[in-house]
Tab-separated table of C-alpha atoms in Angstrom:
chain	number	residue	atom	x	y	z
A	15	MET	CA	-44.507	-3.549	-65.602
A	16	ALA	CA	-42.582	-1.078	-63.487
A	17	PRO	CA	-39.408	-2.181	-61.950
A	18	SER	CA	-39.519	-2.804	-58.072
A	19	SER	CA	-37.789	-0.419	-55.687
A	20	SER	CA	-35.475	-3.052	-54.508
A	21	SER	CA	-34.491	-3.919	-58.216
A	22	THR	CA	-33.817	-0.259	-58.926
A	23	LEU	CA	-31.670	0.069	-55.703
A	24	HIS	CA	-29.750	-2.949	-56.743
A	25	HIS	CA	-28.962	-1.479	-60.253
A	26	PHE	CA	-27.995	1.833	-58.814
A	27	SER	CA	-25.621	0.262	-56.288
A	28	LEU	CA	-24.075	-1.869	-59.065
A	29	PHE	CA	-23.633	1.315	-61.234
A	30	SER	CA	-22.043	3.068	-58.308
A	31	LEU	CA	-19.581	0.374	-57.925
A	32	ILE	CA	-18.659	0.313	-61.598
A	33	LEU	CA	-18.047	4.051	-61.308
A	34	LEU	CA	-15.821	3.672	-58.185
A	35	ILE	CA	-13.713	0.972	-59.996
A	36	SER	CA	-13.457	3.032	-63.252
A	37	PHE	CA	-12.397	6.302	-61.692
A	38	SER	CA	-10.257	5.070	-58.753
A	39	SER	CA	-6.522	4.284	-58.756
A	40	PRO	CA	-5.794	0.757	-57.557
A	41	ARG	CA	-4.147	2.219	-54.496
A	42	THR	CA	-7.250	4.392	-53.522
A	43	LEU	CA	-9.517	1.372	-54.149
A	44	VAL	CA	-7.570	-0.857	-51.930
A	45	LEU	CA	-7.591	1.592	-49.170
A	46	ALA	CA	-11.412	2.164	-49.473
A	47	LEU	CA	-12.012	-1.630	-49.418
A	48	SER	CA	-9.589	-2.480	-46.772
A	49	LYS	CA	-9.829	0.384	-44.360
A	50	PRO	CA	-10.298	-1.130	-40.861
A	51	LYS	CA	-13.316	-0.376	-38.747
A	52	PRO	CA	-12.335	1.930	-35.796
A	53	PRO	CA	-12.519	0.193	-32.479
A	54	ASN	CA	-15.419	0.675	-30.094
A	55	SER	CA	-13.147	0.144	-27.170
A	56	LEU	CA	-9.462	-0.859	-26.271
A	57	PHE	CA	-8.089	-3.153	-23.808
A	58	LEU	CA	-5.180	-3.384	-21.429
A	59	PRO	CA	-4.534	-6.528	-19.377
A	60	ILE	CA	-3.429	-6.158	-15.791
A	61	SER	CA	-1.259	-8.502	-13.551
A	62	LYS	CA	-0.122	-8.004	-9.943
A	63	VAL	CA	3.396	-7.881	-8.612
A	64	ASP	CA	3.780	-8.271	-4.895
A	65	GLY	CA	6.287	-6.120	-2.981
A	66	THR	CA	9.735	-7.318	-1.963
A	67	SER	CA	12.599	-6.153	0.014
A	68	LEU	CA	13.875	-4.250	-2.910
A	69	GLN	CA	10.637	-3.079	-4.420
A	70	THR	CA	8.684	-2.201	-1.396
A	71	THR	CA	5.113	-1.938	-2.552
A	72	THR	CA	2.646	-3.965	-4.587
A	73	GLN	CA	2.219	-2.803	-8.132
A	74	TYR	CA	-0.314	-3.478	-10.976
A	75	ILE	CA	1.243	-4.203	-14.258
A	76	THR	CA	0.296	-3.628	-17.897
A	77	HIS	CA	1.934	-3.558	-21.220
A	78	ILE	CA	1.418	-1.824	-24.535
A	79	LYS	CA	3.446	-1.876	-27.892
A	80	GLN	CA	5.261	1.446	-28.699
A	81	ARG	CA	7.771	2.984	-31.163
A	82	THR	CA	8.796	2.215	-34.765
A	83	PRO	CA	9.387	-0.564	-35.073
A	84	LEU	CA	6.944	-1.506	-32.332
A	85	VAL	CA	8.202	-3.221	-29.111
A	86	PRO	CA	6.502	-4.320	-25.992
A	87	VAL	CA	6.702	-1.857	-23.121
A	88	ASN	CA	5.932	-2.776	-19.496
A	89	LEU	CA	4.193	-0.074	-17.373
A	90	THR	CA	2.862	0.181	-13.835
A	91	VAL	CA	-0.897	1.261	-13.602
A	92	ASP	CA	-1.288	4.751	-12.183
A	93	LEU	CA	-5.022	5.384	-11.682
A	94	GLY	CA	-4.505	9.250	-10.958
A	95	GLY	CA	-1.530	9.713	-13.385
A	96	ARG	CA	-1.831	12.784	-15.630
A	97	SER	CA	-0.053	10.927	-18.682
A	98	LEU	CA	1.578	7.864	-19.817
A	99	TRP	CA	5.290	8.132	-19.352
A	100	VAL	CA	8.239	6.068	-20.399
A	101	VAL	CA	12.012	6.206	-19.382
A	102	ILE	CA	14.055	7.412	-22.352
A	103	ASP	CA	17.544	5.813	-22.347
A	104	ASP	CA	19.850	4.019	-24.865
A	105	ASP	CA	17.349	1.204	-25.251
A	106	TYR	CA	14.717	3.554	-26.479
A	107	ILE	CA	15.018	3.406	-30.245
A	108	SER	CA	12.274	4.694	-32.579
A	109	SER	CA	12.170	6.606	-35.835
A	110	THR	CA	9.022	8.232	-35.093
A	111	ARG	CA	9.493	9.746	-31.752
A	112	THR	CA	8.989	13.570	-31.624
A	113	ILE	CA	9.833	16.148	-28.839
A	114	HIS	CA	7.348	19.013	-28.627
A	115	ASN	CA	8.424	22.690	-27.889
A	116	CYS	CA	6.664	24.949	-25.363
A	117	ASN	CA	4.743	26.906	-27.984
A	118	SER	CA	3.252	23.966	-29.685
A	119	THR	CA	-0.446	23.024	-29.735
A	120	GLN	CA	0.310	19.784	-28.138
A	121	CYS	CA	2.002	21.697	-25.113
A	122	LYS	CA	-1.039	23.860	-24.615
A	123	LEU	CA	-3.287	20.671	-24.499
A	124	ALA	CA	-0.795	19.104	-21.804
A	125	SER	CA	-0.129	21.958	-19.570
A	126	ARG	CA	-2.389	24.805	-18.285
A	127	THR	CA	0.449	26.632	-16.545
A	128	ARG	CA	3.322	26.447	-19.100
A	129	VAL	CA	5.748	29.430	-19.513
A	130	CYS	CA	7.726	29.769	-22.662
A	131	PRO	CA	10.388	32.542	-22.297
A	132	PHE	CA	12.889	30.966	-24.819
A	133	GLY	CA	10.761	28.512	-26.861
A	134	ASP	CA	12.302	25.593	-24.825
A	135	PRO	CA	10.961	22.016	-25.055
A	136	CYS	CA	7.605	21.595	-23.487
A	137	PHE	CA	8.358	20.554	-19.874
A	138	LEU	CA	5.830	17.917	-18.321
A	139	PRO	CA	5.593	17.091	-14.578
A	140	ILE	CA	6.088	13.242	-14.238
A	141	HIS	CA	4.893	11.611	-11.054
A	142	HIS	CA	6.150	8.380	-9.643
A	143	PRO	CA	3.039	6.449	-8.517
A	144	THR	CA	4.572	4.525	-5.583
A	145	LEU	CA	7.309	6.695	-4.283
A	146	GLY	CA	5.296	9.835	-4.567
A	147	SER	CA	8.175	11.788	-6.118
A	148	SER	CA	8.128	13.832	-9.155
A	149	GLN	CA	10.598	15.148	-11.938
A	150	VAL	CA	10.290	17.369	-14.760
A	151	GLY	CA	10.245	15.503	-18.215
A	152	SER	CA	9.503	16.442	-21.744
A	153	LEU	CA	6.278	16.069	-23.794
A	154	CYS	CA	6.814	13.689	-26.663
A	155	ASP	CA	4.837	11.631	-29.160
A	156	ASP	CA	5.317	8.317	-30.725
A	157	VAL	CA	3.343	5.430	-32.216
A	158	ILE	CA	1.560	3.152	-29.718
A	159	SER	CA	-0.541	0.060	-30.116
A	160	LEU	CA	-3.279	-1.311	-27.869
A	161	GLN	CA	-5.435	-4.522	-28.044
A	162	SER	CA	-8.987	-3.922	-29.340
A	163	THR	CA	-12.021	-5.589	-27.927
A	164	ASN	CA	-13.596	-5.758	-31.479
A	165	ALA	CA	-11.347	-8.717	-32.477
A	166	ASN	CA	-8.183	-10.286	-31.380
A	167	SER	CA	-6.095	-7.502	-32.993
A	168	TYR	CA	-4.146	-4.427	-32.121
A	169	THR	CA	-5.092	-0.704	-32.940
A	170	THR	CA	-2.248	1.745	-33.609
A	171	ILE	CA	-2.283	5.371	-32.617
A	172	PRO	CA	0.403	7.222	-34.727
A	173	HIS	CA	1.004	10.418	-32.595
A	174	TYR	CA	0.234	9.562	-29.113
A	175	LEU	CA	1.387	12.222	-26.506
A	176	PHE	CA	3.276	10.879	-23.543
A	177	GLY	CA	5.999	11.979	-20.996
A	178	CYS	CA	9.662	11.372	-21.738
A	179	ALA	CA	11.377	10.602	-18.363
A	180	THR	CA	14.952	9.915	-17.177
A	181	ASN	CA	16.477	6.747	-15.637
A	182	TYR	CA	15.854	8.203	-12.223
A	183	MET	CA	12.094	7.423	-12.416
A	184	ILE	CA	12.997	3.537	-12.660
A	185	VAL	CA	13.806	3.370	-8.969
A	186	GLY	CA	11.024	1.753	-6.993
A	187	LEU	CA	9.409	0.236	-10.019
A	188	ALA	CA	8.991	-3.594	-10.420
A	189	ASP	CA	11.653	-5.408	-12.497
A	190	GLY	CA	11.276	-4.790	-16.304
A	191	ILE	CA	8.942	-1.738	-15.784
A	192	THR	CA	9.960	1.280	-17.767
A	193	GLY	CA	7.169	3.685	-17.020
A	194	ALA	CA	3.491	4.318	-15.960
A	195	ALA	CA	0.137	4.166	-17.611
A	196	GLY	CA	-1.625	7.243	-16.393
A	197	LEU	CA	-5.478	6.867	-16.246
A	198	GLY	CA	-6.221	10.341	-14.585
A	199	ARG	CA	-8.463	13.178	-15.780
A	200	SER	CA	-6.003	15.119	-17.777
A	201	LYS	CA	-6.494	15.563	-21.494
A	202	ILE	CA	-3.243	13.633	-22.200
A	203	ALA	CA	-4.046	10.654	-19.917
A	204	LEU	CA	-5.095	7.438	-21.624
A	205	PRO	CA	-8.818	7.599	-21.345
A	206	LEU	CA	-9.375	11.148	-22.877
A	207	GLN	CA	-6.552	10.834	-25.389
A	208	LEU	CA	-7.986	7.575	-26.696
A	209	ALA	CA	-11.629	8.800	-26.488
A	210	SER	CA	-10.478	11.792	-28.707
A	211	ALA	CA	-8.578	9.682	-31.140
A	212	PHE	CA	-11.456	7.242	-31.692
A	213	LYS	CA	-14.594	9.283	-30.875
A	214	PHE	CA	-15.767	6.756	-28.352
A	215	ASP	CA	-17.260	7.340	-24.985
A	216	LYS	CA	-15.166	9.069	-22.366
A	217	LYS	CA	-15.225	6.155	-19.983
A	218	PHE	CA	-13.132	3.378	-18.818
A	219	VAL	CA	-13.554	0.285	-16.694
A	220	LEU	CA	-10.962	-1.078	-14.291
A	221	CYS	CA	-10.652	-4.344	-12.437
A	222	LEU	CA	-7.554	-5.162	-10.357
A	223	PRO	CA	-6.531	-8.766	-9.760
A	224	SER	CA	-6.025	-10.018	-6.211
A	225	SER	CA	-3.047	-12.359	-6.847
A	226	THR	CA	-0.081	-12.712	-8.983
A	227	ASN	CA	-1.897	-15.686	-10.626
A	228	ALA	CA	-5.046	-13.696	-11.386
A	229	LYS	CA	-5.737	-11.276	-14.339
A	230	GLY	CA	-7.400	-7.919	-14.400
A	231	PHE	CA	-8.034	-5.379	-17.134
A	232	VAL	CA	-8.719	-1.824	-18.153
A	233	VAL	CA	-11.190	-1.266	-21.011
A	234	PHE	CA	-11.439	2.264	-22.533
A	235	GLY	CA	-14.624	3.385	-24.505
A	236	ASN	CA	-18.003	1.900	-25.280
A	237	PHE	CA	-17.954	-1.126	-22.853
A	238	VAL	CA	-20.674	-2.002	-20.311
A	239	PRO	CA	-20.083	-4.911	-17.768
A	240	ASN	CA	-22.399	-7.735	-18.718
A	241	THR	CA	-25.146	-8.062	-16.033
A	242	ALA	CA	-25.735	-11.593	-17.140
A	243	VAL	CA	-22.354	-12.364	-15.177
A	244	SER	CA	-23.513	-10.563	-12.002
A	245	PRO	CA	-26.950	-9.305	-11.602
A	246	VAL	CA	-25.909	-6.716	-9.072
A	247	PRO	CA	-26.527	-3.258	-10.764
A	248	LEU	CA	-23.894	-0.608	-11.116
A	249	THR	CA	-24.314	2.051	-8.351
A	250	TYR	CA	-22.942	5.443	-9.243
A	251	THR	CA	-21.499	8.288	-7.105
A	252	PRO	CA	-20.298	11.735	-8.198
A	253	LEU	CA	-16.516	12.376	-8.977
A	254	LEU	CA	-15.274	15.288	-7.057
A	255	ASN	CA	-13.054	17.905	-8.469
A	256	ASN	CA	-10.113	18.813	-6.296
A	257	PRO	CA	-8.680	22.361	-7.207
A	258	VAL	CA	-5.569	21.607	-5.409
A	259	SER	CA	-3.149	18.917	-6.781
A	260	THR	CA	-2.185	16.291	-4.088
A	261	VAL	CA	1.093	15.487	-5.871
A	262	PRO	CA	3.889	17.827	-6.841
A	263	ALA	CA	2.739	19.886	-9.648
A	264	PRO	CA	3.054	23.550	-11.041
A	265	ARG	CA	1.279	26.022	-8.779
A	266	GLY	CA	-2.277	26.541	-9.942
A	267	GLU	CA	-2.839	23.111	-11.379
A	268	PRO	CA	-5.798	21.169	-10.198
A	269	SER	CA	-5.580	17.504	-9.253
A	270	TYR	CA	-6.029	14.920	-12.092
A	271	GLU	CA	-6.786	12.170	-9.596
A	272	TYR	CA	-10.109	10.647	-8.656
A	273	PHE	CA	-12.034	11.769	-5.521
A	274	ILE	CA	-15.309	10.647	-4.168
A	275	GLY	CA	-17.357	11.962	-1.372
A	276	VAL	CA	-17.336	9.651	1.610
A	277	LYS	CA	-19.846	10.867	4.343
A	278	SER	CA	-19.152	8.318	7.033
A	279	ILE	CA	-17.489	4.863	7.579
A	280	THR	CA	-19.423	2.157	9.562
A	281	ILE	CA	-18.114	-1.168	11.123
A	282	ASN	CA	-20.887	-3.685	11.465
A	283	GLY	CA	-23.197	-0.767	11.162
A	284	LYS	CA	-21.734	1.503	13.669
A	285	LEU	CA	-20.606	4.976	12.696
A	286	LEU	CA	-17.266	6.690	12.430
A	287	SER	CA	-17.081	10.326	11.412
A	288	ILE	CA	-14.875	11.452	8.330
A	289	ASP	CA	-13.145	14.852	7.990
A	290	ARG	CA	-14.664	16.383	4.992
A	291	LYS	CA	-12.762	19.607	4.936
A	292	SER	CA	-12.601	20.974	1.428
A	293	GLY	CA	-9.371	20.509	-0.592
A	294	ASN	CA	-7.238	18.536	1.932
A	295	GLY	CA	-10.235	16.469	3.110
A	296	GLY	CA	-12.126	13.976	0.974
A	297	THR	CA	-11.417	10.473	-0.351
A	298	LYS	CA	-8.929	9.677	-2.953
A	299	ILE	CA	-8.946	6.378	-4.990
A	300	SER	CA	-5.234	5.314	-5.873
A	301	THR	CA	-3.455	2.344	-7.138
A	302	GLY	CA	-0.221	3.765	-5.935
A	303	HIS	CA	-1.221	2.916	-2.443
A	304	PRO	CA	-1.219	-0.859	-1.704
A	305	TYR	CA	-3.557	-0.387	1.217
A	306	THR	CA	-6.322	2.122	2.181
A	307	ALA	CA	-4.515	4.858	4.286
A	308	LEU	CA	-6.479	6.789	6.937
A	309	LYS	CA	-5.462	10.008	8.587
A	310	THR	CA	-4.233	9.455	12.122
A	311	GLU	CA	-7.213	10.482	14.044
A	312	ILE	CA	-9.544	8.488	11.792
A	313	TYR	CA	-7.130	5.518	11.741
A	314	ASN	CA	-7.019	5.166	15.477
A	315	ALA	CA	-10.813	5.319	15.777
A	316	PHE	CA	-11.124	2.884	13.025
A	317	ILE	CA	-8.692	0.336	14.453
A	318	GLU	CA	-10.343	0.749	17.904
A	319	ALA	CA	-13.913	0.071	16.508
A	320	PHE	CA	-12.832	-2.777	14.455
A	321	VAL	CA	-10.952	-4.570	17.099
A	322	ARG	CA	-14.041	-4.164	19.433
A	323	GLU	CA	-16.392	-5.738	16.791
A	324	ALA	CA	-13.931	-8.513	15.918
A	325	GLU	CA	-13.623	-9.470	19.563
A	326	ALA	CA	-17.369	-9.527	19.843
A	327	MET	CA	-17.289	-11.982	16.982
A	328	LYS	CA	-14.879	-14.168	18.904
A	329	LEU	CA	-11.814	-13.384	16.726
A	330	LYS	CA	-8.611	-13.828	18.651
A	331	ARG	CA	-6.206	-10.814	18.339
A	332	VAL	CA	-2.562	-11.541	17.950
A	333	ALA	CA	0.544	-9.258	17.671
A	334	ALA	CA	0.423	-6.770	14.867
A	335	VAL	CA	2.633	-7.282	11.721
A	336	GLU	CA	4.012	-4.171	10.256
A	337	PRO	CA	2.636	-2.052	8.508
A	338	PHE	CA	-0.824	-3.130	10.048
A	339	GLY	CA	-2.272	-2.133	13.362
A	340	ALA	CA	-4.632	-4.980	13.974
A	341	CYS	CA	-4.021	-8.872	13.278
A	342	PHE	CA	-6.110	-11.947	14.182
A	343	ARG	CA	-6.201	-15.593	14.067
A	344	PHE	CA	-8.244	-16.570	10.835
A	345	GLY	CA	-11.912	-16.922	11.574
A	346	PRO	CA	-15.083	-17.703	9.640
A	347	ALA	CA	-16.260	-14.095	9.425
A	348	VAL	CA	-14.906	-10.550	10.057
A	349	PRO	CA	-16.620	-7.193	10.758
A	350	MET	CA	-18.277	-5.658	7.766
A	351	ILE	CA	-16.790	-2.188	6.593
A	352	ASP	CA	-19.124	0.278	4.792
A	353	PHE	CA	-18.066	3.354	3.089
A	354	VAL	CA	-21.320	5.590	3.016
A	355	LEU	CA	-21.039	7.739	-0.209
A	356	GLU	CA	-22.432	11.119	-0.841
A	357	SER	CA	-24.851	9.488	-3.323
A	358	LYS	CA	-26.123	7.476	-0.304
A	359	ASN	CA	-24.926	4.361	-1.999
A	360	VAL	CA	-22.718	2.070	0.147
A	361	TRP	CA	-19.304	0.766	-0.910
A	362	ARG	CA	-19.137	-2.460	1.141
A	363	MET	CA	-15.852	-4.002	1.879
A	364	PHE	CA	-15.997	-7.921	2.699
A	365	GLY	CA	-13.056	-9.822	4.279
A	366	ALA	CA	-11.365	-10.574	0.856
A	367	ASN	CA	-10.847	-6.852	0.399
A	368	SER	CA	-10.540	-5.746	4.039
A	369	MET	CA	-8.157	-8.507	5.328
A	370	VAL	CA	-4.605	-9.599	4.356
A	371	LYS	CA	-3.163	-12.951	5.026
A	372	VAL	CA	0.131	-12.730	6.674
A	373	GLY	CA	2.559	-15.788	6.304
A	374	ASN	CA	1.335	-19.370	6.485
A	375	ASN	CA	0.279	-19.553	10.335
A	376	GLY	CA	-3.294	-18.651	10.013
A	377	VAL	CA	-2.891	-14.921	10.689
A	378	MET	CA	-4.825	-12.246	8.853
A	379	CYS	CA	-4.422	-8.542	9.490
A	380	LEU	CA	-6.828	-5.668	8.798
A	381	GLY	CA	-5.541	-4.137	5.481
A	382	PHE	CA	-5.785	-0.596	6.329
A	383	VAL	CA	-2.661	1.586	7.370
A	384	GLU	CA	-1.982	4.909	8.950
A	385	GLY	CA	-1.533	7.689	6.441
A	386	ASP	CA	1.752	9.622	6.059
A	387	TYR	CA	2.020	12.768	8.098
A	388	ASP	CA	2.223	14.677	4.808
A	389	GLU	CA	-0.744	12.982	3.102
A	390	MET	CA	-2.999	15.742	1.846
A	391	THR	CA	-6.187	13.617	1.847
A	392	SER	CA	-7.981	12.231	4.932
A	393	VAL	CA	-8.630	8.854	3.158
A	394	VAL	CA	-6.887	7.175	0.261
A	395	ILE	CA	-8.568	4.021	-0.948
A	396	GLY	CA	-5.682	1.750	-1.889
A	397	GLY	CA	-5.163	-1.098	-4.251
A	398	ARG	CA	-6.209	-4.083	-1.841
A	399	GLN	CA	-9.699	-2.567	-1.322
A	400	LEU	CA	-10.096	-2.054	-5.164
A	401	GLU	CA	-9.264	-5.693	-6.074
A	402	ASN	CA	-11.860	-7.875	-7.905
A	403	ILE	CA	-14.219	-4.884	-7.900
A	404	VAL	CA	-15.259	-3.461	-11.286
A	405	LEU	CA	-15.170	0.238	-11.342
A	406	GLN	CA	-16.454	2.356	-14.204
A	407	PHE	CA	-15.260	5.835	-14.577
A	408	ASP	CA	-17.489	8.177	-16.604
A	409	LEU	CA	-15.394	11.283	-17.236
A	410	ALA	CA	-18.129	12.976	-19.355
A	411	SER	CA	-20.766	12.819	-16.582
A	412	SER	CA	-18.054	12.964	-13.749
A	413	LYS	CA	-19.417	9.920	-11.948
A	414	MET	CA	-18.045	6.537	-10.905
A	415	ALA	CA	-19.867	3.131	-10.478
A	416	HIS	CA	-18.615	-0.033	-8.604
A	417	LYS	CA	-19.862	-3.540	-9.127
A	418	LEU	CA	-18.929	-6.090	-6.425
A	419	TYR	CA	-17.634	-9.721	-6.708
A	420	LEU	CA	-17.290	-10.521	-10.453
A	421	HIS	CA	-15.640	-13.388	-11.925
A	422	VAL	CA	-13.750	-12.050	-14.840
A	423	HIS	CA	-11.059	-13.249	-17.223
A	424	PRO	CA	-9.471	-10.762	-19.893
A	425	ASN	CA	-9.766	-13.263	-22.854
A	426	GLN	CA	-13.445	-12.967	-22.827
A	427	LEU	CA	-13.230	-9.149	-23.360
A	428	ILE	CA	-12.263	-10.112	-27.009
A	429	GLN	CA	-15.799	-11.578	-27.397
A	430	GLY	CA	-17.457	-8.400	-25.916
A	431	ARG	CA	-18.222	-9.886	-22.481
A	432	ILE	CA	-17.065	-9.160	-18.995
A	433	PRO	CA	-14.126	-11.690	-18.300
A	434	GLN	CA	-14.102	-14.603	-15.882
A	435	GLY	CA	-10.805	-14.496	-13.903
A	436	CYS	CA	-10.435	-11.113	-11.778
A	437	ARG	CA	-11.539	-13.154	-8.706
A	438	HIS	CA	-11.080	-13.409	-4.925
A	439	GLU	CA	-8.224	-15.453	-3.796
A	440	MET	CA	-8.835	-15.303	0.087
A	441	PRO	CA	-11.021	-18.289	1.203
A	442	ILE	CA	-14.094	-16.633	2.667
A	443	LYS	CA	-16.044	-19.476	4.052
A	444	SER	CA	-19.391	-17.717	4.674
A	445	VAL	CA	-21.325	-14.650	4.276
A	446	GLN	CA	-24.684	-13.443	5.725
A	447	VAL	CA	-27.546	-12.242	3.536
A	448	GLN	CA	-30.383	-10.813	5.283
A	449	GLY	CA	-29.389	-12.608	8.469
A	450	SER	CA	-29.115	-15.933	6.713
A	451	LEU	CA	-25.761	-17.647	6.693
A	452	ILE	CA	-24.459	-18.733	3.398
A	453	LYS	CA	-21.633	-21.433	3.538
A	454	ALA	CA	-19.433	-22.670	0.711
A	455	GLY	CA	-16.218	-24.822	0.383
A	456	LYS	CA	-14.691	-22.518	-2.333
A	457	GLN	CA	-14.721	-18.714	-2.905
A	458	GLU	CA	-16.110	-19.303	-6.357
A	459	ASP	CA	-18.875	-21.282	-5.091
A	460	LEU	CA	-19.799	-18.818	-2.377
A	461	THR	CA	-19.727	-15.891	-4.809
A	462	GLU	CA	-22.177	-17.612	-7.117
A	463	LEU	CA	-24.467	-18.406	-4.178
A	464	MET	CA	-24.230	-14.829	-2.861
A	465	MET	CA	-25.083	-13.349	-6.274
A	466	ASP	CA	-28.052	-15.543	-6.741
A	467	ARG	CA	-29.484	-14.394	-3.508
A	468	ILE	CA	-28.736	-10.775	-4.148
A	469	SER	CA	-30.488	-11.174	-7.598
A	470	LYS	CA	-33.666	-12.196	-5.795
A	471	GLY	CA	-33.625	-8.800	-4.048
A	472	GLU	CA	-32.051	-9.896	-0.773
A	473	ARG	CA	-29.523	-7.644	1.034
A	474	LEU	CA	-26.170	-8.283	2.287
A	475	SER	CA	-25.968	-7.951	5.989
């Protein structure tokens, strides 16, 4: 009787294993059997730090491990940053840090406009995400370690490229922060450098927390938000390339930040026009701005239209509180703000993202501010309007998706699910779905009711 194919395969596999053991050194065999599986995705936790009199703006904070030996390093999240950068001072001790010279392959990867007259170190522009200032640093590499979503473990990258900055860049950062985690479109920012190292998708997912008690996250790589948590589908819009950098940079360098096309803004369905002038116009998405900033002409029209709609909804206007232009007594509902995108999708901002609670006297302010006179973009969508929204950036396809009102908690990322704690903290009492008022005592209950209605095909109104 002829042996079965499965029996033959079993004997062949056993013979192959015997050969491997016979002709391999003990070290080679151990490495072959213990080589860890490369991660499908990597994870950074995010927390929120509110502004104070000394540190004037809200920041979103994360941490990695870096150096040899590894030590924790706290960083502020910079969505449009061209690189990870860290302040190099007497406390930076590592046996594996390397400074690259201007003629190196690494410098060619990091800078399109480098000039190397004397073989100097590779100079790298380093941008401060909250102050808007820049300095020239050096391109370095060192060991970094990030948490993997495959299991509750860390993955190490031995020669990760980053910017070495001076102590000057600490000014304006939250206490204990010594650098920034750049998530921009540069080849040496975290998304593309990690994708290159581990051959996973050139994508990342971002969710910013809305309070100092909540948790957010960034996930790099092959990770898709779980539709079982929220049945609302991802809606995509193209990412636009801005050929002119909006932060200080060498002449001729494009922007590494994220821009989308916003065709118009509506308030309760009523239209405002947007300046879409090429280069200086458009809409930037930024974690360095605590609130959405609008060019003066747009801002004035926006405030006027919002106040008109708010008063029609019986909201009582009160004295404005800096830096906001319109404040009200807290009410059951506020005007709905829609950003109408080039893809014809709508980015809808509910009260939890559009309003900011001020003090403890029942006052809320419209969380949009007038842009700086030297701001190069007409609209900058800031951190408050990004909170509790899952944003997926697909760099390979140059598109962005947003998913509203998820309950997320970073610990569940380890099990491959969207987390359950990046949640709204403002107590919205009700919302309308196709003209029907939904009421709830808690934000969590309201969100679940709202998602249930949307999953049945009903529209928010």
